[in-house]
Amino acid sequence: MGHCLQVQPRGSSTRMSDGTDSTSGPTGISAKQAEDDLAKSERRFRLLVESSPNAVVLAAADGTISLVNRQAEVAFGYQRDELIGKPVEMLVPQRFRPGHPALRAEFMADPRQRPMGVGRDLFAVRKDGFEMPVEIGLTPIEMPEGLCTMATITDITLRKRAEEELRRTAAALARSNEELEQFAHVASHDLQEPLRVVRQHVEFVQHRLDKALDEDTRQSMDLAVDAAARMQALIRDLLAYALLGREGRAFAQTDMNAIVGMAMGNLAARIEETGASIRHDSLPGLMADGRLMAQLMQNLLGNAIKFCAKGRVPAVRIGARREERSWLIFVEDNGIGIEPEHAERIFKMFYRLNPASEYAGTGIGLAICKKIVQYHGGRIWVETRPEQGSTFFFSIPDQP
Ligand code: ADP
């Protein structure tokens, strides 16, 4: 027998040509010794089967169950004696029973260890009629009574349920992404356009009636224009957030020194205006989307300059630290800091701690930062002390 387990004594008794049994085998072991060996070997085998964490069912060539373990009793809900001597088909769902003997014969014709039904979903039926999805490993095994098949059965109900849950979640996510995309589309066209018209016309009327307007009306119109401008900024940022990463992954080796240079270039007016000093250590190259990294650095750097106490000159330092399988980049400022209880919430959309009159903004910048970092498989957080300054850290793994 080619690739099958054997439960046989080392020297089994042989039949002599004259038809009588010899008392010793070819290795000189007595028949008694051979029987003992066989019994011992079988006991060991049964013990091994019994202690398996999987359900094990042993069936003879004709499909009769000859051995089951405790785990099989648990999995199928039968007592051992309800199974032994019965056709193994009793564990096969009704609709697959007619085809099963042919499959058994096929296995017996080419008996080798292999999983059953590769590429097919397998089911077994319990005593209470419940069908459980299973994985089955088949091993031919030479028993004293002849060639048997040992089936090792794993109940994969929980795994299947988890897979189904995952599939459902992924589908829901795809749906909500699609909705978000549609919303972004509506926001960009249908909302921005009327807003632009409102603002334009209020400014026009304001301009036309300039001299004729009393102070209260002028103030009221200024507020309307400011509100429209603010809403435009909100829609623009919201749109940037919604569309982020939609163009597909464009990860490449990205030199963070160049990225910081770009961000500083975009913030040049503000850097000059505030006299901010910005130092950066030698930064690494990251496997990242360069455009998104520039947006991330610009948001963090912009905040580091913006959230500075009145009368203080912003001083910002950007550095990097090597971690086990990622790089940690940090942006440290000498700004107003953040109360610890807000440290996580500031990464949520629209969450702002300071009045817009003091520090302009939409409250979306850090939500965008978080989305960018998560898109790269990393994490972002802040360590900060009120009045002392903040350090924003983000990690970018070597392999996204
Ligand atoms: P925005 O800058 O438009 O207000 P963000 O999402 O970038 O929105 O930031 C959210 C809030 O987090 C800010 O309003 C501010 O209260 C706080 N914050 C962000 N960066 C800093 C910083 N470097 N120092 C102090 N507070 C900060």
GROMACS .gro file of N, CA and C and ligand atoms in nm, residues 303-304 306-307 333 336-338 346 351-354 360-367 390 392, ligand 1:
model
   96
  303ASN      N    1  -0.084   7.397   1.105
  303ASN     CA    2  -0.140   7.405   1.241
  303ASN      C    3  -0.033   7.447   1.341
  304ALA      N    4   0.088   7.392   1.325
  304ALA     CA    5   0.197   7.423   1.419
  304ALA      C    6   0.227   7.573   1.419
  306LYS      N    7  -0.002   7.805   1.305
  306LYS     CA    8  -0.127   7.878   1.336
  306LYS      C    9  -0.159   7.882   1.485
  307PHE      N   10  -0.150   7.765   1.552
  307PHE     CA   11  -0.193   7.759   1.692
  307PHE      C   12  -0.080   7.800   1.785
  333ASP      N   13   0.583   7.168   1.807
  333ASP     CA   14   0.571   7.315   1.806
  333ASP      C   15   0.577   7.372   1.946
  336ILE      N   16   0.004   7.667   2.155
  336ILE     CA   17  -0.085   7.680   2.270
  336ILE      C   18  -0.116   7.545   2.336
  337GLY      N   19  -0.079   7.435   2.270
  337GLY     CA   20  -0.102   7.303   2.329
  337GLY      C   21  -0.251   7.268   2.333
  338ILE      N   22  -0.277   7.149   2.383
  338ILE     CA   23  -0.414   7.097   2.383
  338ILE      C   24  -0.439   7.029   2.517
  346ILE      N   25  -0.961   6.571   1.857
  346ILE     CA   26  -0.927   6.671   1.755
  346ILE      C   27  -0.909   6.609   1.616
  351TYR      N   28  -1.409   6.902   1.465
  351TYR     CA   29  -1.382   6.923   1.608
  351TYR      C   30  -1.276   7.033   1.624
  352ARG      N   31  -1.319   7.145   1.683
  352ARG     CA   32  -1.228   7.258   1.701
  352ARG      C   33  -1.232   7.303   1.846
  353LEU      N   34  -1.122   7.350   1.896
  353LEU     CA   35  -1.117   7.389   2.037
  353LEU      C   36  -1.117   7.540   2.053
  354ASN      N   37  -1.090   7.612   1.945
  354ASN     CA   38  -1.075   7.757   1.957
  354ASN      C   39  -1.176   7.828   1.867
  360ALA      N   40  -0.862   8.086   1.251
  360ALA     CA   41  -0.950   8.046   1.141
  360ALA      C   42  -0.932   7.898   1.110
  361GLY      N   43  -1.035   7.837   1.054
  361GLY     CA   44  -1.022   7.696   1.015
  361GLY      C   45  -1.158   7.629   1.005
  362THR      N   46  -1.157   7.510   0.948
  362THR     CA   47  -1.283   7.437   0.928
  362THR      C   48  -1.295   7.315   1.020
  363GLY      N   49  -1.185   7.275   1.081
  363GLY     CA   50  -1.190   7.158   1.169
  363GLY      C   51  -1.184   7.028   1.091
  364ILE      N   52  -1.138   7.033   0.969
  364ILE     CA   53  -1.130   6.910   0.888
  364ILE      C   54  -0.984   6.868   0.866
  365GLY      N   55  -0.891   6.963   0.888
  365GLY     CA   56  -0.750   6.937   0.859
  365GLY      C   57  -0.695   6.810   0.922
  366LEU      N   58  -0.719   6.792   1.051
  366LEU     CA   59  -0.662   6.674   1.118
  366LEU      C   60  -0.737   6.546   1.080
  367ALA      N   61  -0.867   6.560   1.046
  367ALA     CA   62  -0.942   6.442   0.998
  367ALA      C   63  -0.881   6.395   0.867
  390SER      N   64   0.283   7.125   2.130
  390SER     CA   65   0.233   6.993   2.093
  390SER      C   66   0.333   6.924   2.002
  392PHE      N   67   0.297   6.629   1.716
  392PHE     CA   68   0.214   6.535   1.641
  392PHE      C   69   0.305   6.427   1.583
  401ADP     P1   70  -0.854   7.357   1.191
  401ADP     O1   71  -0.707   7.382   1.189
  401ADP     O2   72  -0.921   7.389   1.063
  401ADP     O3   73  -0.923   7.414   1.309
  401ADP     P2   74  -0.781   7.084   1.238
  401ADP     O4   75  -0.861   6.961   1.213
  401ADP     O5   76  -0.654   7.100   1.167
  401ADP     O6   77  -0.878   7.202   1.205
  401ADP     O7   78  -0.755   7.092   1.393
  401ADP     C1   79  -0.860   7.067   1.486
  401ADP     C2   80  -0.835   7.139   1.616
  401ADP     O8   81  -0.722   7.080   1.683
  401ADP     C3   82  -0.795   7.282   1.599
  401ADP     O9   83  -0.908   7.365   1.584
  401ADP     C4   84  -0.719   7.310   1.726
  401ADP    O10   85  -0.808   7.336   1.831
  401ADP     C5   86  -0.649   7.178   1.754
  401ADP     N1   87  -0.510   7.178   1.702
  401ADP     C6   88  -0.465   7.127   1.587
  401ADP     N2   89  -0.332   7.142   1.573
  401ADP     C7   90  -0.289   7.205   1.684
  401ADP     C8   91  -0.161   7.248   1.732
  401ADP     N3   92  -0.049   7.228   1.662
  401ADP     N4   93  -0.157   7.309   1.854
  401ADP     C9   94  -0.269   7.328   1.925
  401ADP     N5   95  -0.392   7.290   1.887
  401ADP    C10   96  -0.403   7.228   1.769
   0.00000   0.00000   0.00000
